[in-house]
Short mmCIF file of C-alpha atoms in Angstrom, two decimals:
data_model
loop_
_atom_site.label_atom_id
_atom_site.label_comp_id
_atom_site.label_asym_id
_atom_site.label_seq_id
_atom_site.Cartn_x
_atom_site.Cartn_y
_atom_site.Cartn_z
CA UNK A 1 -54.44 59.91 135.49
CA UNK A 2 -51.22 60.84 133.70
CA UNK A 3 -48.09 58.85 132.85
CA UNK A 4 -44.79 60.61 132.32
CA UNK A 5 -43.27 60.19 128.89
CA UNK A 6 -40.09 58.06 128.98
CA UNK A 7 -36.84 59.98 128.69
CA UNK A 8 -35.92 59.56 125.05
CA UNK A 9 -34.29 61.51 122.28
CA UNK A 10 -36.59 62.42 119.43
CA UNK A 11 -36.05 60.72 116.10
CA UNK A 12 -33.79 62.40 113.56
CA UNK A 13 -35.20 64.95 111.15
CA UNK A 14 -33.56 62.88 108.40
CA UNK A 15 -35.77 59.86 109.09
CA UNK A 16 -39.26 61.17 109.83
CA UNK A 17 -41.07 58.78 107.46
CA UNK A 18 -42.24 61.52 105.15
CA UNK A 19 -44.07 60.71 101.91
CA UNK A 20 -41.93 60.70 98.80
CA UNK A 21 -38.68 60.42 100.75
CA UNK A 22 -38.69 64.10 101.74
CA UNK A 23 -36.57 65.33 104.65
CA UNK A 24 -37.25 68.03 107.20
CA UNK A 25 -35.13 71.17 107.09
CA UNK A 26 -33.05 71.97 110.16
CA UNK A 27 -33.54 75.69 109.41
CA UNK A 28 -37.28 75.52 110.00
CA UNK A 29 -38.38 77.48 113.07
CA UNK A 30 -40.50 74.63 114.42
CA UNK A 31 -37.58 72.20 114.27
CA UNK A 32 -35.26 74.65 116.03
CA UNK A 33 -37.87 75.50 118.65
CA UNK A 34 -38.67 71.83 119.31
CA UNK A 35 -34.98 71.02 119.88
CA UNK A 36 -34.42 74.00 122.19
CA UNK A 37 -37.30 73.52 124.65
CA UNK A 38 -36.90 71.39 127.79
CA UNK A 39 -40.06 69.33 127.35
CA UNK A 40 -39.32 66.83 130.12
CA UNK A 41 -38.87 69.59 132.69
CA UNK A 42 -42.23 71.13 131.85
CA UNK A 43 -43.91 67.73 131.80
CA UNK A 44 -42.82 66.92 135.36
CA UNK A 45 -44.57 70.05 136.58
CA UNK A 46 -47.63 69.23 134.46
CA UNK A 47 -47.88 65.69 135.88
CA UNK A 48 -48.38 67.11 139.39
CA UNK A 49 -51.93 68.08 138.37
CA UNK A 50 -52.90 64.39 138.13
CA UNK A 51 -52.71 62.89 141.65
CA UNK A 52 -54.84 59.86 140.73
CA UNK A 53 -53.04 56.72 139.60
CA UNK A 54 -56.11 55.05 138.10
CA UNK A 55 -58.18 55.68 135.00
CA UNK A 56 -57.38 56.34 131.39
CA UNK A 57 -53.99 58.03 130.87
CA UNK A 58 -54.10 61.55 129.52
CA UNK A 59 -52.70 62.73 126.20
CA UNK A 60 -48.92 63.33 126.45
CA UNK A 61 -47.93 66.81 127.58
CA UNK A 62 -45.84 67.62 124.54
CA UNK A 63 -48.74 66.93 122.17
CA UNK A 64 -51.17 69.05 124.20
CA UNK A 65 -48.78 71.91 124.94
CA UNK A 66 -47.29 71.91 121.46
CA UNK A 67 -50.72 72.02 119.85
CA UNK A 68 -51.63 75.00 122.06
CA UNK A 69 -48.47 76.82 120.92
CA UNK A 70 -49.21 76.09 117.26
CA UNK A 71 -52.76 77.36 117.65
CA UNK A 72 -51.59 80.66 119.12
CA UNK A 73 -48.89 81.11 116.49
CA UNK A 74 -51.22 80.40 113.57
CA UNK A 75 -54.51 81.81 114.88
CA UNK A 76 -56.35 78.66 113.80
CA UNK A 77 -59.61 77.43 115.30
CA UNK A 78 -59.79 74.06 117.03
CA UNK A 79 -61.07 72.31 113.89
CA UNK A 80 -58.59 74.05 111.62
CA UNK A 81 -55.73 73.22 113.98
CA UNK A 82 -56.38 69.48 113.66
CA UNK A 83 -56.35 69.82 109.87
CA UNK A 84 -53.06 71.72 109.93
CA UNK A 85 -51.39 69.16 112.18
CA UNK A 86 -52.55 66.29 109.96
CA UNK A 87 -51.11 68.00 106.86
CA UNK A 88 -47.84 69.46 108.17
CA UNK A 89 -44.78 67.35 108.99
CA UNK A 90 -43.08 70.17 110.89
CA UNK A 91 -46.03 70.52 113.24
CA UNK A 92 -45.96 66.79 113.93
CA UNK A 93 -42.22 66.90 114.59
CA UNK A 94 -42.84 69.77 117.02
CA UNK A 95 -45.44 67.65 118.83
CA UNK A 96 -42.87 64.89 119.33
CA UNK A 97 -44.49 62.26 117.13
CA UNK A 98 -42.13 59.40 116.15
CA UNK A 99 -42.96 59.72 112.43
CA UNK A 100 -45.35 61.40 110.06
CA UNK A 101 -48.95 60.20 110.24
CA UNK A 102 -51.91 61.29 108.08
CA UNK A 103 -54.24 62.11 110.98
CA UNK A 104 -54.17 64.37 114.03
CA UNK A 105 -53.34 62.54 117.31
CA UNK A 106 -56.39 64.09 119.06
CA UNK A 107 -59.86 65.40 118.24
CA UNK A 108 -60.64 69.10 118.05
CA UNK A 109 -62.88 68.94 121.15
CA UNK A 110 -59.84 67.96 123.25
CA UNK A 111 -58.46 71.49 122.91
CA UNK A 112 -61.07 72.70 125.41
CA UNK A 113 -59.70 70.31 128.03
CA UNK A 114 -56.13 71.31 127.21
CA UNK A 115 -56.97 74.95 127.89
CA UNK A 116 -58.64 74.02 131.17
CA UNK A 117 -55.56 72.10 132.36
CA UNK A 118 -53.08 74.80 131.33
CA UNK A 119 -54.04 77.32 134.00
CA UNK A 120 -52.54 80.84 134.00
CA UNK A 121 -50.47 79.93 137.06
CA UNK A 122 -48.99 76.87 135.34
CA UNK A 123 -48.31 78.78 132.12
CA UNK A 124 -46.50 81.55 133.98
CA UNK A 125 -44.35 78.92 135.74
CA UNK A 126 -43.43 77.46 132.35
CA UNK A 127 -42.80 80.99 131.11
CA UNK A 128 -40.27 81.50 133.92
CA UNK A 129 -38.56 78.20 133.05
CA UNK A 130 -38.30 79.22 129.40
CA UNK A 131 -36.95 82.69 130.16
CA UNK A 132 -34.42 81.31 132.65
CA UNK A 133 -33.01 78.95 130.01
CA UNK A 134 -32.60 81.52 127.24
CA UNK A 135 -30.52 84.64 126.75
CA UNK A 136 -31.68 88.19 126.07
CA UNK A 137 -33.65 88.99 122.94
CA UNK A 138 -31.54 90.11 119.95
CA UNK A 139 -32.64 93.75 120.17
CA UNK A 140 -31.62 93.92 123.87
CA UNK A 141 -28.12 92.45 123.67
CA UNK A 142 -26.56 95.90 124.04
CA UNK A 143 -28.54 96.38 127.28
CA UNK A 144 -27.36 93.10 128.83
CA UNK A 145 -26.06 93.60 132.37
CA UNK A 146 -22.50 92.40 132.86
CA UNK A 147 -20.70 92.58 136.21
CA UNK A 148 -16.91 91.98 136.21
CA UNK A 149 -15.65 89.01 138.19
CA UNK A 150 -14.82 89.84 141.78
CA UNK A 151 -17.04 92.93 141.80
CA UNK A 152 -19.86 93.18 144.31
CA UNK A 153 -23.36 93.23 142.85
CA UNK A 154 -24.81 96.76 143.06
CA UNK A 155 -28.06 97.43 144.88
CA UNK A 156 -29.81 98.64 141.73
CA UNK A 157 -29.39 97.30 138.20
CA UNK A 158 -31.55 96.98 135.12
CA UNK A 159 -34.83 98.43 133.93
CA UNK A 160 -38.46 97.47 134.52
CA UNK A 161 -41.23 98.59 132.16
CA UNK A 162 -44.83 98.15 133.33
CA UNK A 163 -48.14 98.74 131.60
CA UNK A 164 -51.68 97.34 131.41
CA UNK A 165 -54.02 96.40 128.60
CA UNK A 166 -57.26 94.52 127.93
CA UNK A 167 -57.97 91.55 125.67
CA UNK A 168 -61.59 91.89 124.50
CA UNK A 169 -63.77 88.82 124.18
CA UNK A 170 -65.83 88.03 121.12
CA UNK A 171 -69.27 89.25 122.24
CA UNK A 172 -71.89 91.55 120.78
CA UNK A 173 -71.75 95.13 122.02
CA UNK A 174 -74.13 95.06 125.01
CA UNK A 175 -77.24 97.24 125.07
CA UNK A 176 -79.74 97.08 127.91
CA UNK A 177 -82.86 96.50 125.80
CA UNK A 178 -81.02 93.93 123.64
CA UNK A 179 -79.81 91.95 126.66
CA UNK A 180 -83.31 91.94 128.14
CA UNK A 181 -84.79 90.71 124.86
CA UNK A 182 -82.22 87.90 124.71
CA UNK A 183 -83.09 86.94 128.29
CA UNK A 184 -86.80 86.89 127.38
CA UNK A 185 -86.16 84.49 124.51
CA UNK A 186 -84.20 82.15 126.79
CA UNK A 187 -86.98 82.18 129.40
CA UNK A 188 -89.53 81.34 126.72
CA UNK A 189 -87.36 78.39 125.72
CA UNK A 190 -87.39 77.17 129.34
CA UNK A 191 -91.17 77.52 129.51
CA UNK A 192 -91.47 75.52 126.28
CA UNK A 193 -89.30 72.80 127.83
CA UNK A 194 -91.55 72.52 130.91
CA UNK A 195 -94.68 72.57 128.79
CA UNK A 196 -93.51 69.98 126.25
CA UNK A 197 -92.07 67.67 128.92
CA UNK A 198 -94.66 67.83 131.71
CA UNK A 199 -97.77 69.85 130.71
CA UNK A 200 -98.43 69.81 126.97
CA UNK A 201 -102.10 70.70 127.59
CA UNK A 202 -101.67 73.92 129.64
CA UNK A 203 -99.15 76.32 128.11
CA UNK A 204 -99.02 79.79 129.73
CA UNK A 205 -99.39 82.95 127.66
CA UNK A 206 -96.05 84.68 126.97
CA UNK A 207 -97.07 87.18 124.23
CA UNK A 208 -93.79 86.48 122.46
CA UNK A 209 -94.94 87.75 119.08
CA UNK A 210 -95.96 91.13 120.49
CA UNK A 211 -92.70 91.36 122.48
CA UNK A 212 -90.68 90.52 119.37
CA UNK A 213 -92.40 93.25 117.32
CA UNK A 214 -91.80 95.84 120.05
CA UNK A 215 -88.11 94.93 120.17
CA UNK A 216 -87.61 95.05 116.40
CA UNK A 217 -89.37 98.40 116.21
CA UNK A 218 -86.69 99.94 118.43
CA UNK A 219 -83.75 97.85 117.20
CA UNK A 220 -84.32 98.82 113.54
CA UNK A 221 -84.89 102.51 114.20
CA UNK A 222 -81.99 104.74 113.17
CA UNK A 223 -82.52 107.27 115.96
CA UNK A 224 -83.44 105.99 119.40
CA UNK A 225 -84.57 108.60 121.85
CA UNK A 226 -83.94 108.12 125.55
CA UNK A 227 -87.69 108.06 126.15
CA UNK A 228 -88.23 105.26 123.62
CA UNK A 229 -85.38 103.17 125.06
CA UNK A 230 -86.69 103.60 128.59
CA UNK A 231 -90.20 102.60 127.51
CA UNK A 232 -88.87 99.45 125.82
CA UNK A 233 -86.83 98.51 128.90
CA UNK A 234 -89.99 98.88 130.97
CA UNK A 235 -91.90 96.48 128.69
CA UNK A 236 -89.11 93.92 128.73
CA UNK A 237 -88.75 94.05 132.50
CA UNK A 238 -92.47 93.32 132.74
CA UNK A 239 -92.09 90.37 130.34
CA UNK A 240 -89.15 88.95 132.32
CA UNK A 241 -91.01 89.24 135.62
CA UNK A 242 -94.02 87.38 134.19
CA UNK A 243 -91.94 84.60 132.59
CA UNK A 244 -89.83 84.10 135.72
CA UNK A 245 -93.05 83.83 137.74
CA UNK A 246 -94.18 80.98 135.46
CA UNK A 247 -90.85 79.18 135.90
CA UNK A 248 -90.96 79.59 139.68
CA UNK A 249 -94.40 77.97 139.66
CA UNK A 250 -93.00 75.00 137.75
CA UNK A 251 -90.10 74.70 140.20
CA UNK A 252 -92.44 74.97 143.20
CA UNK A 253 -94.49 72.11 141.76
CA UNK A 254 -91.44 69.84 141.94
CA UNK A 255 -90.20 70.07 138.36
CA UNK A 256 -86.50 70.64 137.73
CA UNK A 257 -84.57 72.63 135.15
CA UNK A 258 -82.04 70.64 133.11
CA UNK A 259 -78.35 71.26 133.67
CA UNK A 260 -77.92 73.41 130.54
CA UNK A 261 -80.49 75.95 131.81
CA UNK A 262 -79.55 76.30 135.50
CA UNK A 263 -76.62 78.70 135.31
CA UNK A 264 -78.34 80.66 132.55
CA UNK A 265 -81.47 81.08 134.69
CA UNK A 266 -79.41 82.38 137.62
CA UNK A 267 -77.68 84.84 135.28
CA UNK A 268 -81.05 86.08 133.99
CA UNK A 269 -82.29 86.59 137.55
CA UNK A 270 -79.22 88.70 138.35
CA UNK A 271 -79.60 90.63 135.09
CA UNK A 272 -83.22 91.42 135.97
CA UNK A 273 -82.23 92.70 139.40
CA UNK A 274 -79.54 94.96 137.93
CA UNK A 275 -81.73 96.36 135.16
CA UNK A 276 -84.67 96.89 137.54
CA UNK A 277 -82.42 98.81 139.94
CA UNK A 278 -81.02 101.01 137.16
CA UNK A 279 -84.53 101.63 135.78
CA UNK A 280 -85.97 102.60 139.16
CA UNK A 281 -83.03 104.86 140.09
CA UNK A 282 -82.61 106.31 136.57
CA UNK A 283 -78.92 105.46 136.39
CA UNK A 284 -76.62 103.52 134.07
CA UNK A 285 -74.01 102.47 136.64
CA UNK A 286 -73.97 99.38 138.81
CA UNK A 287 -71.30 97.08 140.22
CA UNK A 288 -70.51 93.75 138.54
CA UNK A 289 -72.65 94.64 135.56
CA UNK A 290 -73.57 91.73 133.30
CA UNK A 291 -72.76 92.41 129.64
CA UNK A 292 -73.24 88.89 128.23
CA UNK A 293 -75.65 86.13 129.23
CA UNK A 294 -73.39 83.36 127.94
CA UNK A 295 -70.27 84.89 129.52
CA UNK A 296 -71.49 86.50 132.77
CA UNK A 297 -67.91 86.76 134.08
CA UNK A 298 -67.06 89.56 131.64
CA UNK A 299 -67.05 93.15 132.84
CA UNK A 300 -66.79 96.51 131.05
CA UNK A 301 -63.21 97.82 131.15
CA UNK A 302 -62.89 101.57 130.58
CA UNK A 303 -59.91 102.11 128.29
CA UNK A 304 -60.21 105.76 127.28
CA UNK A 305 -58.95 104.99 123.77
CA UNK A 306 -60.36 106.77 120.72
CA UNK A 307 -61.03 103.52 118.89
CA UNK A 308 -62.49 101.63 121.88
CA UNK A 309 -63.45 103.74 124.92
CA UNK A 310 -64.82 100.62 126.64
CA UNK A 311 -63.79 97.01 126.07
CA UNK A 312 -65.33 93.82 127.44
CA UNK A 313 -62.76 91.25 128.50
CA UNK A 314 -59.98 90.52 130.96
CA UNK A 315 -57.51 93.18 132.07
CA UNK A 316 -53.88 92.37 132.79
CA UNK A 317 -50.52 94.00 133.57
CA UNK A 318 -47.32 93.00 131.78
CA UNK A 319 -43.76 93.88 132.81
CA UNK A 320 -40.69 93.79 130.56
CA UNK A 321 -37.15 93.78 131.95
CA UNK A 322 -33.86 94.88 130.40
CA UNK A 323 -33.52 91.50 128.64
CA UNK A 324 -36.77 91.98 126.73
CA UNK A 325 -38.52 89.22 128.70
CA UNK A 326 -42.23 89.77 129.35
CA UNK A 327 -44.11 88.54 132.41
CA UNK A 328 -47.74 88.81 133.42
CA UNK A 329 -48.04 90.57 136.77
CA UNK A 330 -51.84 90.53 137.24
CA UNK A 331 -54.83 89.10 135.38
CA UNK A 332 -58.46 89.78 136.29
CA UNK A 333 -61.92 90.11 134.77
CA UNK A 334 -62.82 92.88 137.21
CA UNK A 335 -61.50 96.40 136.56
CA UNK A 336 -58.75 97.51 138.94
CA UNK A 337 -56.36 100.40 139.41
CA UNK A 338 -52.97 99.65 137.89
CA UNK A 339 -51.20 101.72 140.53
CA UNK A 340 -51.46 98.90 143.06
CA UNK A 341 -49.51 96.48 140.85
CA UNK A 342 -46.20 98.36 140.78
CA UNK A 343 -44.95 97.46 144.26
CA UNK A 344 -45.60 93.73 143.77
CA UNK A 345 -43.95 93.79 140.33
CA UNK A 346 -40.82 95.48 141.71
CA UNK A 347 -40.57 93.02 144.61
CA UNK A 348 -40.90 90.07 142.24
CA UNK A 349 -38.15 91.59 140.10
CA UNK A 350 -35.87 91.63 143.14
CA UNK A 351 -36.77 88.03 144.01
CA UNK A 352 -35.72 86.91 140.52
CA UNK A 353 -32.53 88.95 140.18
CA UNK A 354 -31.43 89.68 143.76
CA UNK A 355 -31.50 93.46 143.27
CA UNK A 356 -33.92 96.29 142.54
CA UNK A 357 -34.08 97.91 139.09
CA UNK A 358 -32.30 101.19 138.47
CA UNK A 359 -35.38 102.75 136.89
CA UNK A 360 -39.05 101.96 136.43
CA UNK A 361 -40.77 103.18 133.24
CA UNK A 362 -44.52 103.60 133.75
CA UNK A 363 -47.47 105.75 132.71
CA UNK A 364 -49.04 108.50 134.78
CA UNK A 365 -51.57 106.25 136.52
CA UNK A 366 -48.71 104.39 138.26
CA UNK A 367 -47.07 107.60 139.54
CA UNK A 368 -48.98 107.88 142.81
CA UNK A 369 -47.48 109.34 145.97
CA UNK A 370 -47.32 105.89 147.53
CA UNK A 371 -45.46 104.41 144.56
CA UNK A 372 -43.10 107.39 144.35
CA UNK A 373 -42.22 107.02 148.02
CA UNK A 374 -41.77 103.27 147.58
CA UNK A 375 -39.30 103.79 144.72
CA UNK A 376 -37.48 106.62 146.48
CA UNK A 377 -36.79 104.50 149.57
CA UNK A 378 -35.23 101.79 147.39
CA UNK A 379 -33.18 104.04 145.15
CA UNK A 380 -35.34 103.45 142.07
CA UNK A 381 -35.86 106.27 139.60
CA UNK A 382 -39.42 106.55 138.29
CA UNK A 383 -39.97 108.01 134.84
CA UNK A 384 -42.12 111.05 134.25
CA UNK A 385 -42.38 114.59 135.65
CA UNK A 386 -42.25 115.29 139.35
CA UNK A 387 -45.31 116.13 141.44
CA UNK A 388 -46.48 119.69 141.82
CA UNK A 389 -47.44 122.55 139.57
CA UNK A 390 -45.71 122.41 136.18
CA UNK A 391 -43.41 125.34 135.30
CA UNK A 392 -44.76 128.20 133.19
CA UNK A 393 -42.20 127.56 130.48
CA UNK A 394 -41.90 123.93 129.51
CA UNK A 395 -38.19 123.00 129.63
CA UNK A 396 -36.51 121.14 126.82
CA UNK A 397 -36.50 117.35 127.43
CA UNK A 398 -33.22 116.04 128.73
CA UNK A 399 -31.40 113.12 127.15
CA UNK A 400 -32.55 110.91 130.02
CA UNK A 401 -36.22 111.84 129.57
CA UNK A 402 -35.99 111.28 125.83
CA UNK A 403 -34.47 107.82 126.35
CA UNK A 404 -37.23 106.93 128.83
CA UNK A 405 -39.90 107.87 126.29
CA UNK A 406 -38.16 105.69 123.70
CA UNK A 407 -37.70 102.69 126.00
CA UNK A 408 -41.27 102.67 127.32
CA UNK A 409 -42.54 102.00 123.80
CA UNK A 410 -41.19 98.44 124.19
CA UNK A 411 -44.23 97.31 126.18
CA UNK A 412 -46.62 98.87 123.64
CA UNK A 413 -44.76 97.00 120.92
CA UNK A 414 -45.21 93.76 122.83
CA UNK A 415 -48.96 94.41 123.22
CA UNK A 416 -49.28 95.12 119.51
CA UNK A 417 -47.41 91.94 118.57
CA UNK A 418 -49.37 89.88 121.08
CA UNK A 419 -52.74 91.12 119.83
CA UNK A 420 -52.06 91.04 116.10
CA UNK A 421 -50.04 87.81 115.90
CA UNK A 422 -50.77 85.62 118.94
CA UNK A 423 -54.51 85.87 119.54
CA UNK A 424 -54.71 88.41 122.38
CA UNK A 425 -56.57 90.94 120.23
CA UNK A 426 -59.83 88.97 120.27
CA UNK A 427 -60.45 86.08 122.66
CA UNK A 428 -62.70 83.44 121.08
CA UNK A 429 -63.03 81.14 124.12
CA UNK A 430 -66.16 81.37 126.27
CA UNK A 431 -65.40 79.78 129.65
CA UNK A 432 -63.73 81.94 132.31
CA UNK A 433 -60.87 79.48 132.90
CA UNK A 434 -60.20 78.99 129.19
CA UNK A 435 -60.29 82.75 128.57
CA UNK A 436 -57.65 83.41 131.23
CA UNK A 437 -55.58 80.51 129.92
CA UNK A 438 -55.76 81.89 126.37
CA UNK A 439 -54.45 85.30 127.46
CA UNK A 440 -51.62 83.80 129.52
CA UNK A 441 -50.66 81.55 126.61
CA UNK A 442 -50.50 84.57 124.29
CA UNK A 443 -47.92 86.16 126.58
CA UNK A 444 -45.90 82.93 126.73
CA UNK A 445 -45.91 82.47 122.95
CA UNK A 446 -45.02 86.14 122.52
CA UNK A 447 -41.86 85.43 124.52
CA UNK A 448 -41.21 82.12 122.80
CA UNK A 449 -40.82 83.59 119.33
CA UNK A 450 -38.83 86.64 120.46
CA UNK A 451 -36.03 84.94 122.36
CA UNK A 452 -33.13 83.34 120.46
CA UNK A 453 -32.99 79.56 120.39
CA UNK A 454 -29.20 79.60 120.67
CA UNK A 455 -26.70 77.40 118.88
CA UNK A 456 -27.86 74.02 117.68
CA UNK A 457 -25.63 70.95 117.74
CA UNK A 458 -27.08 67.77 116.25
CA UNK A 459 -25.30 64.45 115.98
CA UNK A 460 -27.15 61.55 114.38
CA UNK A 461 -26.18 57.89 114.12
CA UNK A 462 -28.31 56.16 111.50
CA UNK A 463 -28.08 52.59 110.23
CA UNK A 464 -28.25 52.69 106.46
CA UNK A 465 -29.82 49.23 106.12
CA UNK A 466 -27.77 48.63 102.95
CA UNK A 467 -24.16 48.64 104.04
CA UNK A 468 -22.58 47.38 107.21
CA UNK A 469 -21.32 50.81 108.18
CA UNK A 470 -23.50 53.37 109.92
CA UNK A 471 -23.98 56.86 108.54
CA UNK A 472 -23.07 59.81 110.74
CA UNK A 473 -24.68 63.21 110.34
CA UNK A 474 -23.41 66.29 112.12
CA UNK A 475 -24.96 69.72 111.83
CA UNK A 476 -23.98 73.04 113.39
CA UNK A 477 -26.27 76.04 113.12
CA UNK A 478 -26.62 79.47 114.67
#
C-alpha cells in the first residue's frame, strides 16, 4: 500500500529547526537540487507500483528516492547512510523532512527494499523526466541545436555517441577448484543440519579434514601445474557427488531443506554439472558459466582491457546526445554483441526528437555491414574508416575525423565519472534486481549532477512571532 504525499511547498530553508539557530545556505548543492526536482511528478509514477489499498503505508517516495541519490553521490554503505542523514541538515532537507531531527527516518535494512522497488525501467523513466525538464549541460551549450522560427525541421540533426561497459560485482576471482571447495563446504553444512535436526546418531562420513588439506595444499602453492589443478578438481568432483548423494537420501526419506539452502543447493547441482562436463571434455568453456555460488546470475564478460581482460558483472550500453544527456540503452548480465544495440538506440533517438541524428560516433564493433547500411539509408554518417582494404599510405586525418575522435571521448568520460564517483565501478549489492537497480541509479545520478539546475527564485513569507508584521525573504540565484 502507498499513499501519495499531499501537494505542499517545503518549509523555508530559513526555518528548518536547526540546533543553535543555524540556517541552511541557499548555495548548497543539495538545497538547489531539492528545489529543482519535480518530486510530485515522480511520485505519481512510483505510486502505480502499489495497486493494493490495504496494509501499512510505505515510506514516502521522496525519502526513499532521495536517500538512494545520497547513497550514490557519497558512496556510503546502508549503515553509514543512515548515520549521515541523522547528522546532516542538508540531507534531511533534500529528503523533504519538515524540520531537522536527530535520527534517520528509516532503518538501514529498508534500503534493500528501496532498491527492489526502484527497478531499472522505473529509474530510466524518471531519468527521461529529469532530462526533459532541464537544459543542456554547461560544456555542451555551444552544441545546442537551434532552428529559426518558421523554418522546417531538417531530417537529420544532432549527434549520438554510443558505447558499452561493464560494472563488476564485488566477488572473489573465480577459480574452478576454489568454487568446488566452497560448494563442498556448503554441502557439509547441509548434511550437518540434517544430522543435528533429524539423525544425531548416524552422521555420514564426509572426510572434510582430508578434503580441506588437499585444497590448501594447492591453494597455497606458488606454482600450480595444469596436472595438479586437474587432479584436485577430480577429487572435489568426487566429494561433491558423494555429499549430494547423502542429501538426496535425506530428501527421499521425506526430510526437507530449509529455505536458506534450497536455491544454494540448486546452484551447486548446476555447478557440478558444468565442472563435470568441462573435466570430461578437457575444456574451459561452457555456456552460462557459474562464477559465484552466492550470485549465480553473474557471468564472465570479456573486456579485452589490459587491466581487466575479464570482468564479472552486468554489461550495459549508454548513449549520449548533443546535449550531454546520457541514457541506458541495454542492460544485461549475459554477454552480448554491442552491434545489435545501435539500430534500437537510433530509433529511440528519433522517437524523442522527431528526427535522426546527423552522425553516430561508435567504436569498431558497431560498424557492421548491417549497421552501415541502416545509417546510409537514413542519411546518418557513421564515424570511422570505410570498409575494405586500407590504403598503403595512411592519409592525414581530416578535420572531421579529428573532431569525431575528440567528441567520442565524451562517453568514456561519463563512464569514468560514473565508476569513480557514483558507485558503478564496483557493485556491492548481491541480488540480481538490486544489482541492476544500482547500475541504473548510477547513470541517473551521473546525469543529475551534470545538468544545470537553472535559475532559482524563492519567495518566503514568515511570521516573526514578535511583531505584528510578517517578514518577507526574496532570493535570486543562478
